[in-house]
Amino acid sequence: MNRLIPSILMLFLLLAGCGGEIENKKPTPDLDTIMNDGGKSDELFEEAKKIYYSMPSPLELTTLIKQAGGEFQKGLALNTKGTSDYQSTLKQGMILGVYGADLSYTRVYEQQQESLLLLAAAKRLAGTIGIHDAFSNNRVERANNNLNNKDSMVSILSEVYWEINGQLKDENRNEIAMLVMVAGWVEGLYIGVTLADVSNPNDEIMKRLMEQKFTAMQIEDMFEEYSEDNMLAQSRPYFVDILNFYANLPVTEEPTEISEPEDGKFVIGGAKEVQYSAEDFNKLKELALESRTKIVAL
């Protein structure tokens, strides 16, 4: 389906599946229908959209780790009791992204109570930022009553997701949405490297983590292009070490090959591949922990 955007995205990445395949997903609005305004805000919106499409979700990564034998670690998700302690809009936006990635994690491992606590914390935080209607009492109550019904949870969270996106877009606050997304990306990395078995890492998991180089490149480009945006400029130090790490990973490009299968349709081959070592994985784990610690610090 057409998934969007700069957005509170990470808060609702579990919409992609909530721990498994979901049939009859609620269709999402066409992207063209919500991109009618002009100006710098929409340019930032477009940059965020490009980054989003290059990201594997925390849901996808956590599912891979679970399938590889990784076990749920209680306490890995951010404690929701300190939500009100985050005072700046910068911090509030980033913590909202953290909660989103954590929601993917707790849903994959079917931790219903923790998922509900995270959703309630997200409601409080979104209200502080000025987003109220998306987390109505009715929706939270419906979520509470349908924790074990995956289809219902997808529908409820889908409503929240689109309402938040629409409000931020209408109010030209796409820089907040970008902060949510990038902080959620870091939280996804943190969850991935923490759950992965460092002594015997799964090849597919390592590959997914290292391929985040391409997402990191787009995020870095965004920071450079919108360096005059005060909020984005203030947030860059939280992510710069991870971005620099990925920037230094070498990439090899396979030669382009063109083949003609039996159906007569030409296929163009060739792909970029990130080169990495076990030491790189250990370094990423160190940097993800450091970045996450800075993000969640009061």
Coordinates of C-alpha atoms in Angstrom, one line a residue:
M1 CA 0.0 0.0 0.0
N2 CA 1.1 3.6 -0.4
R3 CA 2.8 4.3 2.9
L4 CA 3.6 7.9 3.7
I5 CA 6.0 10.1 4.9
P6 CA 7.8 12.4 7.1
S7 CA 5.9 11.5 9.8
I8 CA 5.0 10.2 13.1
L9 CA 5.8 7.3 11.0
M10 CA 7.9 5.5 13.5
L11 CA 5.1 5.8 16.1
F12 CA 3.0 3.7 13.9
L13 CA 5.4 1.5 11.9
L14 CA 3.6 -1.5 13.4
L15 CA 0.8 -0.7 10.9
A16 CA 2.9 -2.7 8.5
G17 CA 1.8 -5.8 10.3
C18 CA 1.5 -5.7 14.1
G19 CA 3.6 -8.9 14.4
G20 CA 2.4 -10.8 11.3
E21 CA 0.6 -10.6 8.0
I22 CA -2.6 -8.6 8.2
E23 CA -5.3 -9.1 5.7
N24 CA -7.8 -6.5 4.6
K25 CA -5.6 -3.6 5.7
K26 CA -7.3 -0.2 5.8
P27 CA -6.2 1.6 2.5
T28 CA -4.2 4.7 3.0
P29 CA -4.8 7.9 1.2
D30 CA -3.0 8.5 -2.1
L31 CA 0.1 10.5 -1.6
D32 CA -0.9 13.1 -4.2
T33 CA -4.0 14.0 -2.3
I34 CA -2.1 15.4 0.7
M35 CA 0.7 17.2 -1.1
N36 CA -1.0 20.3 -2.4
D37 CA 0.9 23.1 -0.6
G38 CA 4.1 24.8 -1.8
G39 CA 7.1 26.1 0.0
K40 CA 9.9 25.0 2.1
S41 CA 7.8 22.9 4.4
D42 CA 6.7 20.7 1.4
E43 CA 10.4 20.4 0.3
L44 CA 11.2 19.0 3.7
F45 CA 8.1 16.8 3.4
E46 CA 9.5 15.4 0.2
E47 CA 12.9 14.7 1.7
A48 CA 11.4 12.9 4.6
K49 CA 9.3 10.8 2.2
K50 CA 12.4 9.7 0.3
I51 CA 14.1 8.6 3.6
Y52 CA 11.0 6.8 4.7
Y53 CA 10.8 4.7 1.6
S54 CA 14.4 3.6 2.1
M55 CA 13.9 2.4 5.7
P56 CA 13.2 -1.1 6.9
S57 CA 10.8 -0.6 9.8
P58 CA 11.7 -1.5 13.4
L59 CA 8.9 -4.0 13.0
E60 CA 10.6 -5.7 10.1
L61 CA 14.0 -5.8 11.9
T62 CA 12.5 -7.0 15.2
T63 CA 10.6 -9.7 13.4
L64 CA 13.8 -10.9 11.8
I65 CA 15.6 -11.0 15.2
K66 CA 12.7 -12.9 16.8
Q67 CA 12.7 -15.5 14.0
A68 CA 16.5 -15.9 14.5
G69 CA 15.9 -16.8 18.2
G70 CA 16.3 -13.4 19.8
E71 CA 14.3 -13.2 23.1
F72 CA 12.3 -10.3 24.5
Q73 CA 14.3 -8.2 26.9
K74 CA 12.1 -6.5 29.5
G75 CA 13.3 -2.9 30.1
L76 CA 14.7 -2.4 26.6
A77 CA 11.9 -0.1 25.7
L78 CA 12.0 3.4 27.1
N79 CA 10.2 3.7 30.5
T80 CA 7.0 5.6 30.0
K81 CA 6.9 7.1 33.5
G82 CA 9.1 10.0 32.6
T83 CA 7.1 11.3 29.7
S84 CA 6.2 14.6 31.3
D85 CA 9.9 15.3 32.2
Y86 CA 10.7 16.1 28.5
Q87 CA 10.1 19.8 28.3
S88 CA 11.4 21.0 24.9
T89 CA 9.6 20.4 21.6
L90 CA 12.9 19.0 20.3
K91 CA 13.0 16.4 22.9
Q92 CA 9.3 15.7 22.8
G93 CA 9.4 15.0 19.1
M94 CA 12.4 12.7 19.4
I95 CA 10.8 10.8 22.3
L96 CA 7.7 10.3 20.3
G97 CA 9.8 8.6 17.7
V98 CA 11.4 6.4 20.3
Y99 CA 8.0 5.3 21.5
G100 CA 7.0 4.4 18.0
A101 CA 10.0 2.0 17.5
D102 CA 9.4 0.6 20.9
L103 CA 5.8 -0.1 20.0
S104 CA 6.9 -2.2 17.1
Y105 CA 9.2 -4.1 19.4
T106 CA 6.6 -4.8 22.0
R107 CA 3.9 -5.8 19.5
V108 CA 6.2 -8.3 17.7
Y109 CA 6.8 -10.0 21.0
E110 CA 3.1 -9.7 21.9
Q111 CA 3.7 -7.7 25.0
Q112 CA 0.2 -6.2 25.2
Q113 CA 0.5 -4.4 28.5
E114 CA 3.7 -2.7 27.5
S115 CA 2.2 -1.8 24.1
L116 CA -0.7 -0.1 25.9
L117 CA 1.5 1.8 28.2
L118 CA 3.5 3.1 25.3
L119 CA 0.4 4.1 23.4
A120 CA -0.9 6.0 26.5
A121 CA 2.5 7.7 26.9
A122 CA 2.4 8.7 23.2
K123 CA -1.0 10.2 23.8
R124 CA 0.3 12.3 26.7
L125 CA 3.3 13.5 24.7
A126 CA 1.4 14.2 21.5
G127 CA -1.0 16.4 23.6
T128 CA 1.9 18.3 24.9
I129 CA 3.1 19.0 21.4
G130 CA -0.4 20.2 20.5
I131 CA -1.9 17.0 18.9
H132 CA -5.0 16.1 20.8
D133 CA -7.8 14.7 18.6
A134 CA -5.7 11.8 17.3
F135 CA -5.5 10.2 20.8
S136 CA -9.1 10.7 21.8
N137 CA -10.3 8.8 24.9
N138 CA -12.5 6.8 22.7
R139 CA -9.6 5.5 20.6
V140 CA -7.5 4.7 23.6
E141 CA -10.4 2.8 25.1
R142 CA -10.9 0.9 21.9
A143 CA -7.2 0.0 21.9
N144 CA -7.4 -1.2 25.5
N145 CA -10.4 -3.4 24.6
N146 CA -8.8 -4.8 21.4
L147 CA -5.2 -5.5 22.4
N148 CA -5.5 -9.2 21.3
N149 CA -7.3 -8.3 18.0
K150 CA -4.6 -7.5 15.5
D151 CA -7.0 -6.3 12.8
S152 CA -8.7 -3.9 15.2
M153 CA -5.4 -2.6 16.5
V154 CA -4.2 -1.9 12.9
S155 CA -7.4 0.0 12.2
I156 CA -7.2 2.0 15.4
L157 CA -3.6 2.9 15.0
S158 CA -4.1 3.7 11.3
E159 CA -6.7 6.4 12.3
V160 CA -4.2 7.9 14.8
Y161 CA -1.4 7.8 12.3
W162 CA -3.2 9.7 9.5
E163 CA -4.7 12.2 11.8
I164 CA -1.4 13.2 13.3
N165 CA 0.3 13.3 9.9
G166 CA -2.5 15.5 8.6
Q167 CA -2.3 18.0 11.5
L168 CA 1.5 18.4 11.3
K169 CA 1.2 18.8 7.5
D170 CA -1.5 21.4 7.8
E171 CA 0.3 23.4 10.5
N172 CA 3.7 23.3 8.6
R173 CA 5.4 21.5 11.4
N174 CA 7.2 18.9 9.2
E175 CA 10.5 19.5 11.0
I176 CA 8.9 17.9 14.1
A177 CA 7.7 14.9 12.0
M178 CA 11.3 14.6 10.7
L179 CA 12.7 14.5 14.2
V180 CA 10.2 11.8 15.1
M181 CA 11.3 9.7 12.2
V182 CA 15.0 10.0 12.6
A183 CA 14.9 9.4 16.4
G184 CA 12.7 6.4 15.7
W185 CA 15.3 5.2 13.2
V186 CA 18.0 5.4 15.8
E187 CA 15.8 3.5 18.3
G188 CA 15.3 0.8 15.7
L189 CA 19.0 0.5 15.3
Y190 CA 19.4 0.4 19.1
I191 CA 16.8 -2.4 19.4
G192 CA 18.4 -4.3 16.6
V193 CA 22.0 -4.3 17.8
T194 CA 20.9 -5.0 21.4
L195 CA 18.8 -8.0 20.5
A196 CA 21.2 -9.4 18.0
D197 CA 23.7 -12.1 19.1
V198 CA 27.0 -10.3 18.8
S199 CA 29.0 -13.5 19.3
N200 CA 27.2 -15.2 16.4
P201 CA 25.3 -12.6 14.5
N202 CA 22.7 -13.6 11.9
D203 CA 23.9 -12.6 8.5
E204 CA 20.6 -11.2 7.3
I205 CA 20.2 -9.1 10.4
M206 CA 23.8 -7.7 10.1
K207 CA 23.1 -7.0 6.4
R208 CA 20.0 -5.1 7.2
L209 CA 21.7 -3.0 9.9
M210 CA 24.6 -2.2 7.7
E211 CA 22.5 -1.3 4.7
Q212 CA 21.2 1.5 6.8
K213 CA 24.1 3.4 5.3
F214 CA 21.8 4.4 2.4
T215 CA 19.2 5.8 4.8
A216 CA 21.9 7.5 6.8
M217 CA 23.2 9.2 3.6
Q218 CA 19.7 10.6 2.9
I219 CA 19.3 11.8 6.5
E220 CA 22.7 13.6 6.3
D221 CA 21.7 15.2 3.0
M222 CA 18.5 16.4 4.7
F223 CA 20.4 18.0 7.6
E224 CA 22.8 19.7 5.2
E225 CA 20.0 21.0 2.9
Y226 CA 18.0 22.4 5.8
S227 CA 20.9 23.5 8.0
E228 CA 19.2 26.9 8.5
D229 CA 16.2 25.2 10.2
N230 CA 16.9 25.9 13.9
M231 CA 15.3 22.8 15.3
L232 CA 16.9 20.4 12.8
A233 CA 20.3 22.1 13.4
Q234 CA 19.9 21.6 17.1
S235 CA 19.0 17.9 16.7
R236 CA 22.0 17.0 14.4
P237 CA 24.5 16.4 17.3
Y238 CA 22.2 13.6 18.6
F239 CA 22.8 11.7 15.3
V240 CA 26.1 12.8 13.9
D241 CA 28.3 10.0 15.2
I242 CA 26.1 7.3 13.7
L243 CA 25.8 9.2 10.4
N244 CA 29.6 9.6 10.2
F245 CA 30.0 5.8 11.0
Y246 CA 27.8 4.9 8.0
A247 CA 29.5 7.5 5.8
N248 CA 32.8 5.7 6.3
L249 CA 31.5 2.2 5.4
P250 CA 32.7 1.3 1.9
V251 CA 30.3 0.3 -0.9
T252 CA 31.0 -1.8 -3.9
E253 CA 28.9 -1.7 -7.0
E254 CA 28.3 -4.8 -9.1
P255 CA 28.6 -4.3 -12.9
T256 CA 25.3 -3.6 -14.6
E257 CA 24.0 -6.6 -16.6
I258 CA 21.1 -6.6 -19.0
S259 CA 19.4 -9.9 -19.7
E260 CA 16.4 -10.9 -21.8
P261 CA 14.2 -13.6 -20.2
E262 CA 11.8 -15.8 -22.1
D263 CA 8.9 -13.3 -21.8
G264 CA 11.0 -10.8 -23.8
K265 CA 11.2 -8.2 -20.9
F266 CA 14.6 -6.9 -20.3
V267 CA 16.0 -7.1 -16.8
I268 CA 18.8 -4.7 -15.6
G269 CA 21.0 -6.2 -12.9
G270 CA 23.7 -4.7 -10.7
A271 CA 23.5 -3.5 -7.1
K272 CA 25.4 -1.6 -4.5
E273 CA 26.7 -3.6 -1.6
V274 CA 27.9 -2.3 1.8
Q275 CA 31.2 -3.8 3.0
Y276 CA 31.5 -4.4 6.7
S277 CA 33.2 -6.5 9.3
A278 CA 32.4 -7.9 12.8
E279 CA 34.3 -4.9 14.2
D280 CA 32.0 -2.6 12.4
F281 CA 29.0 -4.3 13.9
N282 CA 30.5 -3.9 17.4
K283 CA 31.1 -0.2 16.6
L284 CA 27.6 0.3 15.5
K285 CA 26.3 -1.2 18.7
E286 CA 28.4 1.2 20.7
L287 CA 27.3 4.3 18.7
A288 CA 23.6 3.3 18.7
L289 CA 23.7 3.0 22.5
E290 CA 25.5 6.4 22.8
S291 CA 23.0 8.1 20.5
R292 CA 20.0 6.6 22.1
T293 CA 21.3 7.6 25.5
K294 CA 21.6 11.2 24.4
I295 CA 18.2 11.2 22.9
V296 CA 16.4 10.0 26.0
A297 CA 18.5 12.0 28.5
L298 CA 16.6 14.7 30.3

